[in-house]
Coordinates of C-alpha atoms in Angstrom, one line a residue:
X5 CA -48.7 47.8 -10.4
X6 CA -49.5 50.5 -8.0
X7 CA -48.3 50.2 -4.4
X8 CA -50.3 51.1 -1.3
X9 CA -49.6 54.7 -0.3
X10 CA -49.7 56.6 3.0
X11 CA -50.4 60.3 2.5
X12 CA -48.2 62.7 4.6
X13 CA -50.2 66.0 4.4
X14 CA -47.7 68.1 6.3
X15 CA -44.8 67.2 4.0
X16 CA -47.0 67.7 0.9
X17 CA -47.9 71.2 2.1
X18 CA -44.3 72.1 2.7
X19 CA -43.4 71.0 -0.7
X20 CA -46.4 72.9 -2.2
X21 CA -44.7 76.1 -1.2
X22 CA -41.6 75.1 -2.9
X23 CA -43.6 74.4 -6.1
X24 CA -44.4 78.0 -6.8
X25 CA -40.7 79.0 -6.7
X26 CA -40.1 77.1 -9.9
X27 CA -41.2 79.0 -13.1
X28 CA -43.8 77.5 -15.3
X29 CA -42.7 77.1 -18.9
X30 CA -44.8 76.5 -22.0
X31 CA -44.9 73.0 -23.5
X32 CA -42.0 72.2 -25.9
X33 CA -42.6 72.4 -29.7
X34 CA -43.2 69.3 -31.8
X35 CA -40.5 66.9 -33.1
X36 CA -37.9 68.1 -35.7
X37 CA -39.9 69.7 -38.6
X38 CA -37.4 68.2 -41.1
X39 CA -38.5 64.7 -40.0
X40 CA -42.3 64.9 -40.3
X41 CA -42.7 61.1 -40.8
X42 CA -40.3 60.1 -38.0
X43 CA -37.0 58.2 -37.7
X44 CA -35.4 55.0 -39.0
X45 CA -32.3 53.2 -37.8
X46 CA -29.4 52.5 -40.1
X47 CA -27.3 49.6 -38.8
X48 CA -23.9 48.2 -39.9
X49 CA -22.6 44.9 -38.6
X50 CA -19.2 43.3 -38.3
X51 CA -17.0 46.3 -38.2
X52 CA -14.7 48.0 -37.8
X53 CA -12.7 46.9 -40.9
X54 CA -9.5 48.6 -42.0
X55 CA -10.5 48.3 -45.7
X56 CA -13.9 49.9 -45.5
X57 CA -15.0 51.6 -42.3
X58 CA -13.2 54.9 -43.0
X59 CA -14.9 55.2 -46.4
X60 CA -18.3 54.1 -44.8
X61 CA -18.0 56.9 -42.2
X62 CA -17.1 59.4 -44.8
X63 CA -20.1 58.5 -46.9
X64 CA -22.4 58.7 -43.9
X65 CA -21.1 62.1 -42.8
X66 CA -21.4 63.5 -46.4
X67 CA -24.9 62.3 -46.7
X68 CA -25.9 63.7 -43.2
X69 CA -26.7 60.3 -41.7
X70 CA -26.0 58.8 -38.4
X71 CA -26.1 55.0 -37.8
X72 CA -25.5 52.3 -35.2
X73 CA -22.4 50.2 -35.7
X74 CA -22.7 46.7 -34.3
X75 CA -19.0 46.0 -33.8
X76 CA -17.3 42.6 -33.2
X77 CA -15.1 42.6 -30.2
X78 CA -12.1 41.1 -31.9
X79 CA -12.3 43.8 -34.5
X80 CA -12.6 46.4 -31.9
X81 CA -9.4 45.3 -30.2
X82 CA -7.5 45.1 -33.4
X83 CA -8.7 48.6 -34.7
X84 CA -9.2 50.9 -31.7
X85 CA -8.6 54.0 -33.8
X86 CA -11.4 53.1 -36.1
X87 CA -13.8 52.8 -33.1
X88 CA -12.9 56.2 -32.0
X89 CA -13.5 57.4 -35.6
X90 CA -17.0 55.9 -35.4
X91 CA -17.8 57.8 -32.2
X92 CA -16.2 61.0 -33.6
X93 CA -18.4 60.7 -36.7
X94 CA -21.6 60.8 -34.4
X95 CA -22.3 57.1 -34.6
X96 CA -23.6 54.8 -31.9
X97 CA -21.8 51.7 -30.9
X98 CA -23.4 48.3 -30.3
X99 CA -22.2 44.9 -29.2
X100 CA -22.3 42.1 -32.0
X101 CA -20.4 39.5 -29.9
X102 CA -16.6 39.0 -29.9
X103 CA -16.1 36.4 -32.6
X104 CA -19.4 36.2 -34.5
X105 CA -20.4 32.6 -33.4
X106 CA -23.8 30.9 -33.5
X107 CA -24.7 32.1 -30.0
X108 CA -27.4 29.6 -29.4
X109 CA -25.0 26.7 -29.8
X110 CA -22.8 28.0 -27.0
X111 CA -22.9 27.3 -23.3
X112 CA -24.2 30.0 -21.1
X113 CA -20.6 30.8 -19.9
X114 CA -19.4 31.0 -23.5
X115 CA -22.3 33.3 -24.3
X116 CA -21.3 35.5 -21.3
X117 CA -17.7 35.6 -22.5
X118 CA -18.6 36.7 -26.0
X119 CA -20.7 39.5 -24.6
X120 CA -18.6 40.8 -21.7
X121 CA -15.3 40.7 -23.6
X122 CA -16.9 42.9 -26.3
X123 CA -18.4 45.2 -23.7
X124 CA -15.1 45.7 -22.0
X125 CA -13.2 46.2 -25.2
X126 CA -15.6 48.9 -26.4
X127 CA -15.7 50.7 -23.0
X128 CA -12.0 50.7 -22.8
X129 CA -11.7 52.7 -26.0
X130 CA -14.8 54.9 -25.9
X131 CA -15.5 55.3 -22.1
X132 CA -18.9 54.0 -22.5
X133 CA -20.3 50.4 -22.5
X134 CA -22.9 49.7 -25.2
X135 CA -26.5 49.3 -24.4
X136 CA -27.5 47.4 -27.5
X137 CA -26.7 43.8 -28.7
X138 CA -27.3 42.2 -32.0
X139 CA -27.0 38.4 -32.1
X140 CA -25.0 37.1 -35.0
X141 CA -27.3 35.7 -37.7
X142 CA -30.2 36.9 -35.6
X143 CA -30.1 33.7 -33.6
X144 CA -31.3 34.1 -30.0
X145 CA -33.0 32.2 -27.2
X146 CA -34.1 32.7 -23.6
X147 CA -30.7 31.9 -22.2
X148 CA -29.1 34.6 -24.3
X149 CA -31.7 37.2 -23.5
X150 CA -31.2 36.4 -19.7
X151 CA -27.4 37.1 -20.1
X152 CA -28.1 40.3 -22.0
X153 CA -30.4 41.5 -19.2
X154 CA -27.6 40.8 -16.7
X155 CA -25.3 43.0 -18.7
X156 CA -27.9 45.8 -19.2
X157 CA -28.2 45.1 -22.9
X158 CA -31.2 45.3 -25.2
X159 CA -31.4 42.8 -28.1
X160 CA -31.9 44.4 -31.5
X161 CA -32.9 42.6 -34.6
X162 CA -34.2 44.3 -37.7
X163 CA -37.5 45.0 -39.7
X164 CA -35.8 45.2 -43.1
X165 CA -32.9 43.0 -44.4
X166 CA -30.8 44.7 -47.1
X167 CA -29.5 41.3 -48.1
X168 CA -26.1 42.9 -48.7
X169 CA -24.5 39.8 -47.1
X170 CA -26.3 37.7 -49.7
X171 CA -24.8 39.5 -52.8
X172 CA -27.5 42.2 -53.2
X173 CA -26.7 44.9 -55.6
X174 CA -26.6 48.6 -54.8
X175 CA -29.9 49.1 -56.4
X176 CA -31.4 46.2 -54.4
X177 CA -30.0 47.6 -51.1
X178 CA -31.5 51.0 -52.0
X179 CA -34.9 49.4 -52.8
X180 CA -34.9 47.6 -49.4
X181 CA -34.1 50.9 -47.6
X182 CA -37.1 52.4 -49.4
X183 CA -39.4 50.1 -47.4
X184 CA -38.3 51.6 -44.1
X185 CA -41.1 53.3 -42.1
X186 CA -41.1 55.2 -38.8
X187 CA -39.3 53.1 -36.1
X188 CA -38.0 50.5 -38.4
X189 CA -34.4 49.1 -38.3
X190 CA -32.4 48.0 -41.4
X191 CA -29.6 45.4 -41.4
X192 CA -26.6 46.3 -43.4
X193 CA -22.9 45.4 -43.0
X194 CA -19.6 47.3 -42.8
X195 CA -17.6 45.5 -45.4
X196 CA -19.4 45.6 -48.7
X197 CA -18.7 48.1 -51.5
X198 CA -22.4 47.6 -52.7
X199 CA -23.6 48.9 -49.4
X200 CA -21.1 51.9 -49.3
X201 CA -22.3 52.9 -52.8
X202 CA -26.0 52.8 -51.7
X203 CA -25.5 55.4 -49.0
X204 CA -26.2 58.6 -51.0
X205 CA -29.3 57.2 -52.6
X206 CA -30.6 55.9 -49.2
X207 CA -30.1 59.4 -47.8
X208 CA -32.0 61.0 -50.8
X209 CA -34.9 58.5 -50.5
X210 CA -35.3 59.1 -46.7
X211 CA -35.4 62.8 -47.2
X212 CA -37.9 62.6 -49.9
X213 CA -40.2 60.6 -47.6
X214 CA -39.8 62.9 -44.6
X215 CA -37.7 60.4 -42.6
X216 CA -34.5 61.0 -40.7
X217 CA -31.8 58.6 -39.4
X218 CA -32.1 58.1 -35.7
X219 CA -30.9 56.1 -32.7
X220 CA -32.2 52.8 -31.5
X221 CA -34.1 53.1 -28.2
X222 CA -32.7 50.7 -25.5
X223 CA -36.2 50.7 -24.2
X224 CA -38.0 49.4 -27.3
X225 CA -35.3 48.4 -29.8
X226 CA -36.9 50.7 -32.3
X227 CA -35.7 53.8 -34.0
X228 CA -36.2 57.2 -32.2
X229 CA -35.0 60.7 -32.5
X230 CA -31.3 61.1 -31.7
X231 CA -30.4 62.0 -28.1
X232 CA -26.9 63.4 -28.8
X233 CA -25.2 60.3 -27.7
X234 CA -22.5 60.6 -30.3
X235 CA -20.2 63.6 -30.5
X236 CA -22.4 65.6 -32.9
X237 CA -23.7 68.5 -30.8
X238 CA -27.5 68.8 -30.4
X239 CA -29.3 71.6 -32.2
X240 CA -28.9 75.0 -30.6
X241 CA -32.6 75.5 -30.6
X242 CA -33.1 72.8 -28.1
X243 CA -33.2 69.0 -27.7
X244 CA -36.3 67.2 -26.7
X245 CA -36.2 63.6 -25.4
X246 CA -39.3 61.5 -24.8
X247 CA -39.3 59.7 -21.5
X248 CA -40.4 56.4 -23.1
X249 CA -37.2 56.4 -25.3
X250 CA -35.0 56.6 -22.2
X251 CA -33.5 53.6 -20.4
X252 CA -35.7 52.5 -17.5
X253 CA -34.6 51.2 -14.2
X254 CA -36.3 50.3 -10.9
X255 CA -38.8 47.8 -9.9
X256 CA -42.0 49.7 -10.7
X257 CA -40.9 51.9 -13.6
X258 CA -43.1 51.4 -16.7
X259 CA -44.7 53.1 -19.7
X260 CA -48.0 54.8 -19.5
X261 CA -50.6 56.2 -22.0
X262 CA -52.5 58.6 -19.6
X263 CA -52.4 61.5 -18.9
X264 CA -49.9 61.4 -21.8
X265 CA -47.6 58.8 -23.5
X266 CA -44.7 58.7 -21.1
X267 CA -43.2 56.8 -18.0
X268 CA -44.4 56.3 -14.4
X269 CA -41.8 56.3 -11.7
X270 CA -43.5 54.7 -8.6
X271 CA -40.8 53.9 -6.0
X272 CA -37.5 55.1 -4.3
X273 CA -34.9 55.2 -7.0
X274 CA -37.1 54.4 -9.9
X275 CA -35.5 56.2 -12.8
X276 CA -35.0 56.8 -16.5
X277 CA -31.7 57.8 -18.1
X278 CA -29.9 58.6 -21.3
X279 CA -26.6 60.0 -22.6
X280 CA -26.4 63.5 -24.0
X281 CA -23.6 65.4 -25.7
X282 CA -22.9 68.9 -24.4
X283 CA -20.6 71.3 -26.2
X284 CA -21.1 73.9 -23.4
X285 CA -21.5 73.5 -19.7
X286 CA -24.7 75.4 -18.9
X287 CA -28.3 74.6 -19.9
X288 CA -31.9 75.0 -18.9
X289 CA -33.8 71.7 -18.3
X290 CA -37.6 71.6 -18.7
X291 CA -39.5 68.5 -17.6
X292 CA -43.2 67.9 -18.5
X293 CA -44.9 65.7 -15.9
X294 CA -47.6 65.2 -13.2
X295 CA -48.3 63.5 -10.0
X296 CA -50.2 60.2 -10.1
X297 CA -52.6 61.6 -7.5
X298 CA -53.4 64.8 -5.6
X299 CA -50.1 64.6 -3.7
X300 CA -46.8 66.3 -4.5
X301 CA -44.4 64.4 -6.8
X302 CA -40.7 65.0 -6.8
X303 CA -38.1 64.0 -9.6
X304 CA -34.4 64.8 -9.2
X305 CA -32.2 65.7 -12.2
X306 CA -28.8 64.0 -12.1
X307 CA -26.0 64.7 -14.6
X308 CA -22.9 62.7 -14.4
X309 CA -24.0 61.2 -11.2
X310 CA -24.5 64.5 -9.4
X311 CA -27.9 65.9 -8.4
X312 CA -28.4 69.3 -10.1
X313 CA -31.9 70.1 -9.0
X314 CA -35.4 68.9 -8.4
X315 CA -38.7 69.1 -10.3
X316 CA -41.9 69.2 -8.3
X317 CA -45.4 68.4 -9.6
X318 CA -48.3 69.4 -7.5
X319 CA -51.2 67.3 -8.9
X320 CA -52.5 65.1 -11.7
X321 CA -52.7 67.9 -14.3
X322 CA -49.6 67.8 -16.6
X323 CA -47.3 70.8 -16.4
X324 CA -43.8 71.9 -17.5
X325 CA -41.3 73.1 -14.9
X326 CA -37.8 74.4 -15.6
X327 CA -34.5 74.4 -13.8
X328 CA -32.6 77.3 -15.2
X329 CA -28.8 77.8 -15.7
X330 CA -27.8 74.3 -14.6
X331 CA -23.9 73.8 -14.7
X332 CA -22.7 70.4 -15.7
X333 CA -19.8 68.6 -17.4
X334 CA -19.2 68.8 -21.2
X335 CA -18.9 65.9 -23.7
X336 CA -21.1 62.8 -23.3
X337 CA -22.9 63.0 -19.9
X338 CA -25.4 60.5 -18.4
X339 CA -28.7 62.3 -17.5
X340 CA -30.9 60.6 -15.0
X341 CA -34.4 61.5 -13.8
X342 CA -35.0 59.7 -10.5
X343 CA -37.6 59.4 -7.7
X344 CA -35.4 59.7 -4.6
X345 CA -38.0 59.1 -1.8
X346 CA -41.1 57.0 -1.5
X347 CA -43.3 57.9 1.4
X348 CA -46.7 58.2 -0.2
X349 CA -46.4 61.7 -1.8
X350 CA -43.7 61.1 -4.5
X351 CA -45.1 59.1 -7.3
X352 CA -44.5 60.9 -10.7
X353 CA -45.6 60.6 -14.3
X354 CA -43.1 62.1 -16.8
X355 CA -43.6 63.0 -20.5
X356 CA -40.4 64.5 -21.9
X357 CA -37.3 66.5 -21.0
X358 CA -36.2 69.5 -23.0
X359 CA -32.7 70.9 -22.9
X360 CA -32.2 74.4 -24.1

C-alpha cells in the first residue's frame, strides 16, 4: 500500500520551522457522555408521504431523535415541501430508487436511471446529493454496486428488521428496536401508524440503554455519531468527528489501526470529507494526527471548497494542532482534509477533527 518515497530534507527543515508557529492543544474529550454505549441508526423507507411524514417528523423531534429517510424519487418530486421539512427537522436524506422496483431484474441502464433521477430530484430540493442508497427489498448485486460507486453512493442494508411492512404491531416494532446495539441500523417505513406510535417507546428504550440515534457513515454503512449534516446545530461545547467515519477519496486513502484508529492519506489529493452545519461563521479546528515517518506531513483544511489553513505534523508521535478563528460560510458546509502535495515528505495519519 505504501509507495516508494524520496526524502527532501531541505523542504522538511523549512516546514519544521513552520510547525512551531501552530499552538499545541490537548487531546479532545471522549464521545458524548449521554451516549456511553454508542449510536444506532433509525431509518425510514418509502417517503415522503403526505398522509404521514409530517406526523413522523413531529414524533421524532418530540422524542429527540434523528433518522435517515430513504426517499423514493417519485415521492420527492411530488412532495418537495416535505423533503425540505425532513431536512429542517435534522434528518438525513438517502436514495431509495425512483419507483421502488426490483433493482436486480433491471438492465444496468435502467438501474442507473432509477438512481440518478432520484439523486437529481433530491439535490434540486435540498442542494445536496445523497451519499447513501438503500436497494428496495434489500435486493442487490455486483452490477448495482458498481453503479452506486460511479454515483458516489454507499449501499446501506440493515441489522434489525422492524417487520412494520409485514404487519408488525407497535409492541413488536419496539421489541425489535430493543435489539439494537452500537453501530446497528434498523429498517422501518414512513407510512405505517404502528411505526409512528412506536417512536416514543423506542426513544425511551434507547436512552435507558445508553444509546443515541446517529447518522450512517458513508464509509462503513454503520451508525456513528452525528456530524451536524442536518440543520440541527452541533453542541456549543464542540463537535468531534472521527476520521474513519468521514467519506474517503483518493487512490491510497484507507483505514489504519496504528498509531491510532484513523485514516492514512498517502498521495497528492488523498482526502476525507464530511458535511457540517454551522450556525455561526468562525470556529477553531483541531486535528489529531501524525506523519507516517520521520518527515513532515501536511494536511490542508478546506471548507466549502476553499483552503482555510494547513496542519503540519513533524513526526510519527500523534499530536493535536489547531487553526484558530477560521472564517467560513454558515449552514451546511463540506469540510475536507486533503494532502495537497506528494514529494516524499507529506504522508499523514489522521485520527479526528474537533470543531469548537
